[in-house]
Coordinates of C-alpha atoms in Angstrom, one line a residue:
Chain I
M1 CA 23.1 16.1 -29.4
A2 CA 25.3 12.9 -30.0
L3 CA 23.6 10.5 -32.6
A4 CA 23.9 6.8 -32.0
L5 CA 22.6 3.5 -33.3
A6 CA 23.0 0.2 -32.3
I7 CA 21.8 -3.1 -33.9
H8 CA 21.7 -6.8 -33.3
G9 CA 21.1 -9.9 -35.3
G10 CA 20.6 -12.5 -32.6
A11 CA 22.7 -13.8 -29.8
G12 CA 23.3 -17.4 -28.7
T13 CA 25.8 -20.4 -28.9
I14 CA 27.5 -18.9 -31.9
H15 CA 30.4 -21.4 -32.3
R16 CA 33.6 -20.1 -33.8
S17 CA 34.3 -23.7 -35.2
Q18 CA 31.3 -23.4 -37.2
M19 CA 31.9 -20.0 -38.7
T20 CA 33.8 -19.9 -41.9
P21 CA 35.4 -16.7 -43.2
A22 CA 33.0 -16.4 -46.0
L23 CA 29.8 -16.8 -43.7
E24 CA 31.4 -14.3 -41.3
A25 CA 31.8 -11.9 -44.1
E26 CA 28.2 -12.3 -45.0
Y27 CA 26.8 -11.7 -41.7
R28 CA 29.0 -8.7 -41.3
N29 CA 27.8 -7.4 -44.5
G30 CA 24.1 -7.8 -43.5
L31 CA 25.1 -5.9 -40.2
E32 CA 26.8 -3.0 -42.0
T33 CA 24.2 -2.7 -44.4
A34 CA 21.5 -2.1 -41.5
L35 CA 24.0 0.2 -39.6
N36 CA 24.7 2.4 -42.7
T37 CA 21.0 2.5 -43.5
G38 CA 19.7 3.6 -40.1
Y39 CA 22.6 5.8 -39.4
A40 CA 22.2 7.7 -42.7
I41 CA 18.7 8.8 -41.6
L42 CA 20.0 10.1 -38.2
E43 CA 22.7 11.8 -40.0
S44 CA 20.5 13.7 -42.4
G45 CA 18.4 14.9 -39.3
G46 CA 16.0 12.2 -39.3
T47 CA 14.1 10.9 -36.1
S48 CA 15.4 7.8 -34.1
L49 CA 12.1 6.1 -35.0
D50 CA 12.6 6.3 -38.5
A51 CA 16.1 5.0 -38.1
V52 CA 15.3 1.8 -36.1
E53 CA 12.5 0.9 -38.5
A54 CA 14.9 1.2 -41.4
A55 CA 17.5 -0.6 -39.9
V56 CA 15.1 -3.4 -38.7
C57 CA 13.6 -3.4 -42.2
S58 CA 17.1 -4.1 -43.6
L59 CA 17.8 -7.0 -41.1
E60 CA 14.3 -8.4 -41.8
D61 CA 14.9 -8.4 -45.4
F62 CA 18.4 -10.2 -45.1
P63 CA 17.8 -13.9 -45.2
L64 CA 20.3 -15.0 -42.9
F65 CA 18.8 -13.5 -39.7
N66 CA 15.7 -15.0 -38.3
A67 CA 13.1 -12.3 -38.6
G68 CA 11.1 -11.1 -42.1
R69 CA 12.7 -13.2 -44.7
G70 CA 14.4 -16.0 -43.7
S71 CA 12.1 -16.7 -40.4
V72 CA 12.3 -20.0 -39.0
F73 CA 9.5 -22.7 -39.3
T74 CA 6.8 -23.4 -36.9
H75 CA 5.9 -27.0 -36.0
E76 CA 3.1 -27.2 -38.8
G77 CA 5.8 -25.6 -41.4
K78 CA 4.5 -22.0 -41.3
Q79 CA 6.3 -18.9 -40.7
E80 CA 5.1 -16.7 -38.0
M81 CA 6.5 -13.2 -37.4
D82 CA 6.5 -11.1 -34.1
A83 CA 7.7 -7.5 -33.9
G84 CA 7.7 -4.5 -31.4
I85 CA 8.5 -0.8 -31.8
M86 CA 8.5 1.9 -29.2
D87 CA 8.6 5.7 -29.4
G88 CA 10.5 6.7 -26.3
H89 CA 9.8 10.4 -26.7
K90 CA 6.0 9.9 -26.9
L91 CA 5.8 6.8 -24.8
A92 CA 4.1 5.0 -27.5
A93 CA 4.3 1.6 -28.8
G94 CA 3.0 -0.8 -31.4
A95 CA 3.4 -4.4 -31.7
V96 CA 2.4 -7.6 -33.7
A97 CA 2.4 -11.4 -32.9
F98 CA 2.4 -14.3 -35.3
V99 CA 1.6 -12.3 -38.5
K100 CA 2.1 -14.2 -41.7
N101 CA 3.4 -13.0 -45.2
I102 CA 4.2 -9.4 -44.0
R103 CA 7.2 -8.4 -45.6
N104 CA 8.3 -6.1 -42.8
P105 CA 6.7 -6.9 -39.5
I106 CA 8.1 -4.0 -37.8
S107 CA 6.5 -1.6 -40.3
L108 CA 3.4 -3.2 -39.2
A109 CA 4.1 -2.9 -35.8
R110 CA 4.5 1.0 -36.2
K111 CA 1.3 1.4 -38.1
V112 CA -0.3 -0.3 -35.0
M113 CA 1.3 2.3 -32.7
E114 CA 0.3 5.2 -35.3
Q115 CA -3.3 4.1 -36.7
T116 CA -4.9 2.4 -33.7
E117 CA -5.6 2.8 -29.9
H118 CA -4.1 -0.5 -29.3
V119 CA -0.4 -1.6 -28.6
L120 CA -0.6 -5.3 -29.6
L121 CA -2.6 -7.0 -32.3
A122 CA -1.8 -10.9 -32.8
G123 CA -2.7 -13.7 -35.3
E124 CA -5.3 -13.4 -37.8
G125 CA -6.6 -10.2 -36.4
A126 CA -3.2 -8.3 -37.1
N127 CA -3.1 -9.6 -40.5
Q128 CA -6.9 -8.5 -41.1
F129 CA -5.5 -5.1 -40.0
A130 CA -2.7 -5.1 -42.3
D131 CA -5.0 -6.1 -45.0
Q132 CA -7.0 -2.9 -44.5
I133 CA -4.3 -0.5 -44.4
G134 CA -2.4 -1.9 -47.4
M135 CA 0.7 -3.5 -46.0
K136 CA 3.2 -4.8 -48.3
T137 CA 2.8 -8.8 -48.4
E138 CA 5.0 -11.5 -49.9
T139 CA 4.4 -14.8 -50.8
D140 CA 5.4 -18.1 -48.7
E141 CA 8.4 -18.5 -51.4
Y142 CA 9.7 -15.1 -50.8
F143 CA 10.3 -16.1 -46.7
F144 CA 11.5 -19.4 -47.5
T145 CA 14.9 -20.4 -47.1
E146 CA 16.5 -23.9 -47.4
H147 CA 18.6 -23.9 -44.2
R148 CA 15.4 -22.8 -42.1
W149 CA 13.6 -25.5 -43.8
L150 CA 16.1 -28.4 -42.9
Q151 CA 16.5 -27.0 -39.2
L152 CA 12.7 -27.6 -38.9
Q153 CA 13.1 -31.0 -40.4
E154 CA 16.0 -31.9 -37.8
A155 CA 14.0 -30.5 -35.0
L156 CA 10.8 -32.5 -35.9
A157 CA 13.1 -35.6 -36.1
A158 CA 14.7 -34.8 -32.7
G159 CA 11.4 -33.7 -31.2
R160 CA 12.9 -30.4 -30.0
I161 CA 11.7 -26.9 -29.8
Q162 CA 14.5 -24.7 -31.1
L163 CA 15.1 -21.2 -30.6
D164 CA 17.2 -21.1 -33.7
H165 CA 19.4 -23.6 -35.2
A166 CA 22.0 -24.8 -32.5
K167 CA 21.9 -21.7 -32.1
P168 CA 22.2 -18.3 -32.7
I169 CA 18.8 -17.3 -31.1
G170 CA 17.3 -15.5 -33.6
T171 CA 16.0 -11.9 -33.3
V172 CA 17.0 -8.6 -34.9
G173 CA 16.8 -5.1 -33.2
A174 CA 17.7 -1.5 -33.2
V175 CA 17.9 1.3 -30.8
A176 CA 18.9 4.7 -31.6
C177 CA 19.2 8.4 -30.3
D178 CA 18.5 11.3 -32.8
K179 CA 19.6 15.0 -33.0
N180 CA 16.8 15.9 -30.6
G181 CA 17.8 13.4 -27.9
H182 CA 14.7 11.3 -28.9
L183 CA 15.1 7.7 -28.3
A184 CA 13.5 4.6 -30.0
A185 CA 13.5 1.0 -29.8
A186 CA 12.5 -1.7 -32.6
T187 CA 12.8 -5.6 -32.3
S188 CA 11.6 -8.1 -34.8
T189 CA 11.9 -12.1 -34.9
G190 CA 10.6 -15.4 -36.5
G191 CA 10.1 -17.0 -33.2
M192 CA 11.4 -20.7 -32.5
T193 CA 11.9 -23.4 -35.0
N194 CA 9.3 -25.9 -34.5
K195 CA 7.3 -24.0 -32.0
K196 CA 3.7 -25.1 -31.1
Y197 CA 0.4 -23.8 -29.6
G198 CA 0.8 -20.1 -30.5
R199 CA 3.8 -19.3 -28.5
V200 CA 4.6 -15.6 -28.0
G201 CA 8.1 -14.7 -26.9
D202 CA 9.3 -11.4 -25.4
T203 CA 10.2 -9.8 -28.7
P204 CA 6.8 -7.6 -29.1
L205 CA 6.1 -7.0 -25.6
V206 CA 6.6 -3.7 -24.1
G207 CA 9.3 -3.6 -21.4
L208 CA 10.1 -7.5 -22.1
G209 CA 12.0 -7.6 -25.2
N210 CA 11.6 -3.9 -26.5
Y211 CA 11.6 -0.7 -24.5
A212 CA 12.1 3.0 -24.9
D213 CA 11.5 6.1 -22.8
E214 CA 12.9 9.5 -22.4
S215 CA 16.1 8.2 -21.0
V216 CA 17.0 5.0 -22.5
A217 CA 16.1 2.6 -25.6
V218 CA 16.5 -1.3 -25.2
S219 CA 16.3 -4.3 -27.7
C220 CA 16.8 -7.9 -26.3
T221 CA 17.7 -11.1 -28.0
G222 CA 18.0 -14.6 -26.5
H223 CA 15.7 -17.2 -24.9
G224 CA 12.6 -15.2 -24.8
E225 CA 10.8 -17.1 -21.9
Y226 CA 13.7 -15.6 -19.4
F227 CA 13.5 -12.0 -20.8
M228 CA 9.8 -11.9 -20.0
L229 CA 10.4 -13.3 -16.4
G230 CA 13.3 -10.8 -15.9
V231 CA 11.0 -7.8 -17.5
T232 CA 14.6 -7.5 -19.2
A233 CA 14.1 -4.3 -21.4
Y234 CA 12.1 -2.2 -18.6
D235 CA 14.6 -3.5 -16.0
V236 CA 17.4 -1.6 -17.6
A237 CA 15.5 1.5 -17.6
A238 CA 14.3 0.8 -13.9
R239 CA 18.1 0.6 -12.6
I240 CA 18.9 3.9 -14.4
K241 CA 15.8 5.8 -13.2
Y242 CA 15.6 4.5 -9.6
K243 CA 19.1 3.3 -8.6
G244 CA 20.9 6.2 -10.4
L245 CA 23.1 3.7 -12.4
S246 CA 24.8 4.8 -15.9
L247 CA 23.8 2.8 -19.0
E248 CA 26.7 0.6 -19.1
E249 CA 26.4 -0.3 -15.3
S250 CA 22.5 -0.9 -15.7
A251 CA 22.7 -3.0 -18.8
R252 CA 25.4 -5.2 -17.3
E253 CA 23.4 -5.7 -13.9
T254 CA 20.3 -6.7 -15.9
I255 CA 22.4 -9.3 -17.8
D256 CA 23.9 -10.5 -14.5
H257 CA 20.3 -11.1 -13.3
L258 CA 19.3 -12.8 -16.5
T259 CA 22.5 -15.2 -15.8
E260 CA 21.1 -15.7 -12.4
I261 CA 17.8 -16.8 -13.5
N262 CA 19.5 -19.2 -16.3
G263 CA 18.5 -16.8 -19.3
E264 CA 20.9 -17.0 -22.3
G265 CA 21.3 -13.9 -24.6
G266 CA 22.0 -10.1 -24.7
L267 CA 20.7 -6.7 -25.6
I268 CA 21.5 -3.4 -27.0
A269 CA 20.9 -0.1 -25.3
V270 CA 21.5 3.5 -25.8
D271 CA 20.8 6.8 -23.9
I272 CA 20.4 10.4 -24.6
N273 CA 24.1 11.0 -24.4
G274 CA 24.6 8.7 -27.3
N275 CA 26.2 6.1 -25.1
V276 CA 25.9 2.5 -26.3
A277 CA 25.9 -0.9 -24.1
L278 CA 25.8 -4.3 -26.1
P279 CA 26.3 -6.8 -23.2
F280 CA 25.6 -10.4 -23.6
N281 CA 26.1 -13.6 -21.7
S282 CA 25.9 -16.0 -24.6
E283 CA 29.2 -17.1 -26.7
G284 CA 28.4 -14.2 -29.3
M285 CA 25.9 -11.8 -30.5
Y286 CA 25.7 -10.6 -33.9
R287 CA 25.9 -6.8 -33.2
G288 CA 27.0 -3.2 -34.4
Y289 CA 27.0 0.3 -33.4
R290 CA 28.0 3.6 -34.6
T291 CA 27.9 7.0 -32.9
S292 CA 29.0 10.3 -33.2
N293 CA 32.1 9.6 -31.6
S294 CA 32.7 6.3 -33.0
P295 CA 33.0 4.9 -36.6
A296 CA 30.8 2.0 -37.7
I297 CA 32.0 -1.2 -35.9
T298 CA 30.5 -4.6 -36.3
E299 CA 31.3 -7.8 -34.2
I300 CA 30.2 -11.4 -33.4
F301 CA 32.1 -13.1 -30.8
S302 CA 33.0 -11.6 -27.3
Chain Z
M1 CA 4.4 -15.3 8.6
A2 CA 1.4 -13.1 8.1
L3 CA -1.1 -14.3 5.6
A4 CA -2.7 -12.0 3.0
L5 CA -5.1 -12.0 0.3
A6 CA -6.3 -9.2 -2.1
I7 CA -8.8 -9.5 -5.0
H8 CA -10.1 -7.0 -7.4
G9 CA -13.0 -7.3 -9.9
G10 CA -12.1 -4.3 -12.2
A11 CA -11.8 -0.4 -12.0
G12 CA -13.0 2.5 -13.9
T13 CA -15.8 4.8 -13.7
I14 CA -18.1 3.3 -11.4
H15 CA -20.9 5.9 -11.0
R16 CA -22.6 5.9 -7.6
S17 CA -25.7 7.1 -9.3
Q18 CA -25.8 3.8 -11.5
M19 CA -25.4 1.5 -8.4
T20 CA -28.5 0.2 -6.8
P21 CA -28.3 -1.2 -3.4
A22 CA -29.3 -4.6 -4.6
L23 CA -26.7 -4.6 -7.4
E24 CA -23.9 -3.3 -4.8
A25 CA -25.1 -6.4 -2.6
E26 CA -24.6 -8.7 -5.7
Y27 CA -21.0 -7.5 -6.4
R28 CA -20.2 -7.4 -2.7
N29 CA -21.3 -11.1 -2.6
G30 CA -19.0 -11.9 -5.5
L31 CA -16.2 -10.5 -3.9
E32 CA -16.7 -11.9 -0.6
T33 CA -17.1 -15.7 -2.1
A34 CA -13.6 -15.3 -3.8
L35 CA -12.0 -13.6 -0.8
N36 CA -13.2 -16.5 1.5
T37 CA -12.6 -19.3 -1.3
G38 CA -8.8 -18.0 -1.6
Y39 CA -8.1 -17.1 2.0
A40 CA -9.7 -20.4 3.3
I41 CA -6.7 -22.1 1.4
L42 CA -4.0 -19.6 3.0
E43 CA -5.4 -20.5 6.2
S44 CA -5.4 -24.2 5.9
G45 CA -1.6 -23.9 5.1
G46 CA -2.0 -23.8 1.2
T47 CA 0.1 -22.0 -1.2
S48 CA -0.3 -18.4 -2.4
L49 CA -0.5 -19.9 -6.1
D50 CA -3.4 -22.2 -4.9
A51 CA -4.9 -19.3 -3.2
V52 CA -4.9 -16.7 -6.2
E53 CA -5.8 -19.4 -8.7
A54 CA -9.0 -20.2 -6.5
A55 CA -10.0 -16.7 -5.9
V56 CA -9.6 -15.8 -9.7
C57 CA -11.6 -19.1 -10.8
S58 CA -14.2 -17.8 -8.3
L59 CA -14.4 -14.4 -9.9
E60 CA -14.3 -16.0 -13.4
D61 CA -17.2 -18.0 -12.5
F62 CA -19.3 -15.1 -11.2
P63 CA -21.2 -13.4 -14.2
L64 CA -21.1 -9.8 -13.2
F65 CA -17.3 -9.3 -13.5
N66 CA -15.6 -9.4 -17.1
A67 CA -13.6 -12.7 -17.0
G68 CA -14.7 -16.1 -17.6
R69 CA -18.4 -16.4 -17.6
G70 CA -19.8 -13.1 -18.3
S71 CA -17.0 -11.9 -20.4
V72 CA -17.7 -9.2 -22.9
F73 CA -18.2 -9.7 -26.7
T74 CA -15.5 -8.8 -29.3
H75 CA -16.6 -7.0 -32.6
E76 CA -17.7 -10.4 -34.1
G77 CA -19.8 -11.3 -31.3
K78 CA -17.2 -13.8 -29.9
Q79 CA -15.8 -14.1 -26.2
E80 CA -12.0 -14.2 -26.0
M81 CA -10.3 -14.4 -22.8
D82 CA -6.8 -13.6 -21.5
A83 CA -5.3 -14.6 -18.3
G84 CA -1.9 -14.6 -16.6
I85 CA -0.6 -16.2 -13.3
M86 CA 2.9 -15.9 -11.7
D87 CA 4.5 -17.7 -8.7
G88 CA 6.9 -15.2 -7.2
H89 CA 8.9 -17.7 -5.2
K90 CA 10.0 -19.8 -8.5
L91 CA 9.9 -16.7 -10.8
A92 CA 7.7 -18.7 -13.1
A93 CA 4.7 -17.5 -15.0
G94 CA 2.3 -18.8 -17.3
A95 CA -0.3 -17.0 -19.5
V96 CA -2.9 -17.3 -22.4
A97 CA -4.4 -14.8 -24.8
F98 CA -7.8 -14.9 -26.8
V99 CA -8.8 -18.4 -25.7
K100 CA -12.3 -19.4 -26.3
N101 CA -14.7 -21.8 -24.4
I102 CA -12.3 -22.6 -21.6
R103 CA -14.3 -22.3 -18.2
N104 CA -11.2 -21.0 -16.2
P105 CA -8.6 -19.4 -18.2
I106 CA -6.4 -18.6 -15.1
S107 CA -6.3 -22.6 -14.5
L108 CA -5.1 -22.9 -18.2
A109 CA -2.5 -20.2 -17.6
R110 CA -1.3 -22.3 -14.8
K111 CA -0.9 -25.3 -16.9
V112 CA 0.9 -23.4 -19.4
M113 CA 3.3 -22.4 -16.4
E114 CA 3.6 -26.0 -15.1
Q115 CA 3.5 -28.1 -18.3
T116 CA 5.4 -26.3 -21.1
E117 CA 8.4 -24.6 -21.5
H118 CA 6.8 -21.3 -22.4
V119 CA 5.3 -18.3 -20.7
L120 CA 2.4 -17.2 -23.4
L121 CA 0.4 -19.3 -25.6
A122 CA -2.4 -17.5 -27.8
G123 CA -5.3 -18.0 -29.9
E124 CA -6.1 -21.4 -31.3
G125 CA -2.7 -22.8 -30.3
A126 CA -3.5 -22.1 -26.5
N127 CA -6.9 -23.9 -27.2
Q128 CA -5.1 -26.7 -28.9
F129 CA -2.8 -27.2 -25.8
A130 CA -6.1 -27.1 -23.8
D131 CA -7.7 -29.7 -25.6
Q132 CA -4.5 -31.8 -25.2
I133 CA -4.5 -31.6 -21.4
G134 CA -8.2 -31.9 -21.0
M135 CA -8.9 -28.4 -19.7
K136 CA -12.8 -28.1 -18.8
T137 CA -14.6 -26.3 -21.4
E138 CA -18.2 -24.8 -21.7
T139 CA -20.6 -24.0 -24.4
D140 CA -21.1 -20.5 -25.8
E141 CA -24.3 -20.4 -23.9
Y142 CA -22.5 -20.6 -20.5
F143 CA -20.4 -17.7 -21.1
F144 CA -23.3 -15.7 -22.7
T145 CA -24.8 -12.9 -20.5
E146 CA -27.7 -10.5 -21.7
H147 CA -26.2 -7.2 -20.6
R148 CA -22.7 -8.0 -22.2
W149 CA -24.7 -8.9 -25.5
L150 CA -26.7 -5.6 -25.1
Q151 CA -23.2 -3.6 -24.5
L152 CA -21.9 -5.0 -27.8
Q153 CA -25.2 -4.0 -29.6
E154 CA -24.9 -0.5 -28.1
A155 CA -21.0 -0.4 -29.1
L156 CA -21.7 -1.5 -32.4
A157 CA -24.4 1.2 -32.9
A158 CA -22.1 3.8 -31.6
G159 CA -18.9 2.4 -33.5
R160 CA -17.0 2.5 -30.1
I161 CA -14.4 0.0 -28.7
Q162 CA -15.3 -0.1 -25.0
L163 CA -13.2 -1.3 -22.3
D164 CA -16.2 -2.3 -20.4
H165 CA -19.7 -0.7 -20.3
A166 CA -19.5 2.7 -19.4
K167 CA -17.4 1.4 -17.6
P168 CA -16.3 -0.4 -14.7
I169 CA -13.1 -1.5 -16.7
G170 CA -13.4 -5.1 -16.6
T171 CA -10.4 -7.4 -15.2
V172 CA -10.3 -9.6 -12.2
G173 CA -7.4 -10.5 -10.1
A174 CA -5.8 -11.7 -6.9
V175 CA -2.6 -11.4 -5.0
A176 CA -1.6 -13.4 -2.0
C177 CA 1.0 -14.2 0.6
D178 CA 1.2 -17.6 2.5
K179 CA 2.6 -18.9 5.6
N180 CA 6.0 -19.4 3.9
G181 CA 6.1 -15.9 2.7
H182 CA 5.6 -16.9 -0.8
L183 CA 3.8 -14.5 -3.1
A184 CA 1.7 -15.1 -6.3
A185 CA -0.3 -13.0 -8.6
A186 CA -3.4 -14.0 -11.0
T187 CA -5.3 -11.8 -13.4
S188 CA -7.8 -12.8 -16.0
T189 CA -10.1 -10.8 -18.3
G190 CA -12.8 -10.9 -21.2
G191 CA -11.1 -7.7 -22.8
M192 CA -12.8 -5.0 -24.3
T193 CA -16.4 -4.8 -25.9
N194 CA -16.2 -4.6 -29.6
K195 CA -12.7 -5.1 -29.9
K196 CA -11.1 -6.0 -33.1
Y197 CA -7.8 -7.1 -34.7
G198 CA -6.7 -9.8 -32.2
R199 CA -6.0 -6.9 -29.6
V200 CA -4.1 -8.2 -26.6
G201 CA -4.2 -6.1 -23.4
D202 CA -2.0 -6.0 -20.4
T203 CA -3.7 -8.7 -18.3
P204 CA -1.8 -11.9 -19.8
L205 CA 1.7 -10.2 -20.0
V206 CA 4.5 -10.5 -17.4
G207 CA 5.3 -7.4 -15.6
L208 CA 2.7 -5.3 -17.4
G209 CA -0.8 -6.5 -16.0
N210 CA 0.4 -9.2 -13.6
Y211 CA 3.7 -9.9 -11.7
A212 CA 5.1 -11.6 -9.0
D213 CA 8.7 -12.1 -7.4
E214 CA 10.2 -12.9 -4.0
S215 CA 9.1 -9.5 -2.5
V216 CA 6.0 -8.2 -4.2
A217 CA 2.8 -9.6 -6.1
V218 CA 0.7 -7.3 -8.2
S219 CA -2.2 -7.5 -10.3
C220 CA -3.6 -4.6 -12.4
T221 CA -7.0 -3.3 -13.8
G222 CA -7.9 -0.5 -16.1
H223 CA -7.2 0.8 -19.7
G224 CA -4.6 -2.0 -20.6
E225 CA -2.7 0.1 -23.3
Y226 CA -1.5 2.6 -20.5
F227 CA -0.4 -0.2 -18.2
M228 CA 1.5 -1.8 -20.9
L229 CA 3.4 1.6 -21.6
G230 CA 3.8 1.9 -18.0
V231 CA 5.1 -1.5 -17.4
T232 CA 2.8 -1.0 -14.4
A233 CA 3.1 -4.4 -12.4
Y234 CA 6.8 -4.7 -12.6
D235 CA 7.1 -0.9 -12.0
V236 CA 5.8 -1.4 -8.4
A237 CA 8.5 -4.1 -7.7
A238 CA 11.3 -1.9 -9.3
R239 CA 10.4 0.9 -7.1
I240 CA 10.8 -1.2 -3.8
K241 CA 13.9 -3.1 -5.2
Y242 CA 15.7 0.1 -6.6
K243 CA 14.5 2.9 -4.8
G244 CA 13.8 1.2 -1.3
L245 CA 10.3 2.3 -1.1
S246 CA 7.5 0.6 1.0
L247 CA 4.8 -1.3 -0.8
E248 CA 2.2 1.4 0.1
E249 CA 4.6 4.2 -1.2
S250 CA 5.6 2.2 -4.5
A251 CA 2.2 1.3 -5.3
R252 CA 1.0 4.9 -4.9
E253 CA 4.0 6.4 -7.0
T254 CA 3.3 3.8 -9.9
I255 CA -0.4 4.9 -10.0
D256 CA 0.7 8.4 -10.0
H257 CA 3.0 7.6 -12.9
L258 CA 0.0 6.0 -14.6
T259 CA -2.1 9.2 -14.1
E260 CA 0.6 11.3 -15.6
I261 CA 0.6 9.4 -18.8
N262 CA -3.4 9.4 -18.8
G263 CA -4.1 6.0 -17.8
E264 CA -6.9 5.1 -15.9
G265 CA -7.5 2.2 -13.4
G266 CA -5.9 0.6 -10.4
L267 CA -3.9 -2.4 -8.9
I268 CA -3.5 -4.5 -6.0
A269 CA -0.3 -5.7 -4.3
V270 CA 0.9 -7.5 -1.5
D271 CA 4.3 -8.1 0.2
I272 CA 6.0 -10.7 2.3
N273 CA 5.1 -8.9 5.5
G274 CA 1.3 -9.2 4.7
N275 CA 0.9 -5.7 3.8
V276 CA -1.6 -4.9 1.1
A277 CA -2.1 -1.8 -1.0
L278 CA -5.1 -1.2 -3.4
P279 CA -4.6 2.2 -5.0
F280 CA -6.6 3.5 -7.9
N281 CA -7.3 6.6 -9.6
S282 CA -10.6 5.9 -11.2
E283 CA -14.0 6.5 -9.6
G284 CA -13.9 3.1 -7.9
M285 CA -12.4 -0.3 -8.1
Y286 CA -14.5 -3.6 -7.0
R287 CA -11.9 -4.7 -4.3
G288 CA -11.5 -6.5 -1.1
Y289 CA -8.9 -8.0 1.2
R290 CA -8.3 -10.1 4.4
T291 CA -5.1 -10.6 6.3
S292 CA -3.6 -11.8 9.6
N293 CA -4.4 -8.5 10.8
S294 CA -7.5 -7.7 9.3
P295 CA -10.8 -9.1 8.7
A296 CA -12.5 -9.5 5.4
I297 CA -13.2 -6.1 3.8
T298 CA -14.7 -5.2 0.5
E299 CA -15.1 -1.9 -1.2
I300 CA -16.3 -0.3 -4.4
F301 CA -16.0 3.4 -4.3
S302 CA -13.1 5.5 -2.9

């Protein structure tokens, strides 16, 4: 079977004008590290589930992306994180919403999948579960980054809820196909700067921001509310299953539909033949992929 | 255009042996009241959105169904409620998860749709939003029912998380088509008896437990985790859009798939021609419908 891994570090209005060569190199380094980490697992015969978890952990640990360390701040100056993971072969899923101080929310999502009868745990309850099973936590200082804090101050001054700073829209994700042709998807986010009222976006929700089954795995990034209304991640699967489209065609049609309903962002998808698709309708999307037929490639703009 | 309204009050293993004539009459009365309330709105030229909200408010106010008043108790002895509403014509949605003391969670979900830029608000944040807009609240005593409390004590003694008492699986919902052919769906629940860790089920989630677009509206009830994995509500829409199935065929195939993945429950669906489908794979589903072509009908068993 063909191996394949695709990752993203968020999509949105990434202006070339705001990107310096040094900053671009830093972003590419973050993407390459995650890609190499995940692909090494696939190459050594590991599962797609292990590969997407490891790739997303790497992206969560990297402070420039809006997930894990470096997450944006809520209106109250807190960092609340959402994450979802799905095992396509077993059609199993786990997710957490607005958890705090968990070093790797994606790993907590996997524990929800493997150690509970539930799919989605939220808030204090999810943190209680994390405590019980001994998940690794970090202090507020670990998650703090000055640029995110300044973004909150700007947003508070302007009275805006921001997806991510003028943007990129902040999410990270990974999809993979392993040697057995089994697929998995993982997606993680720090949410929206200055968000209030316990808003939950598409990231942790099955079929909305994250989805995997026996034929396709999808991870989304963008303005979450539109990905929810479009049932975006599952829509890619449905167009393949019910319309008979290829991965490429299906992913493109789904993003076209997102454009029609005024949603902005992108997605990454992989199928059992090791094909990858990375369409987006925003100015850029931090992304990368590597397959049996392609070396590691990272890109930011279209 | 044909008018149509369908409602449900939950599905699951409803044993005929446990149903007395007096209890059955009470359930039917609850269903008929909700059906008449919602259909009167459609008949007087009102919108499908108003009709499903009113029908679900009626079901929430009725203490025998697991939603609003009469909701089940969590492990900590609290009553936490989830609800989601969707306007198919506008492709807009609003939802709340584990809110407390809100008399009609479905009306709060509608306010999320109409007065915020978000789709889903959860926990204390959702209650804060409710306070700010002055939603009607009730005391704990209002929501308390002795039979739900006894169910928690039994579940605690047995160490089980229960969907609803031995069952029915508790959710309420409504779908409607109005004189303009506009569709809407609304779903509300008190969740699982003895649930822990901030578990969120399918009910408030777009495309999972509740969905409406320009061609179909769907409300689900059953073991929520399986409805999440099946992306059940949107799957009905996708089979119609992409496979060209009729409402009846699509709803049936979706429930067949639910059976394949070991999920138990049912759904109600309506299309723009006023067709209704009410398939389920459980022993019974509290349900009813009325259309331009059919008088009010309520049923419990298959």
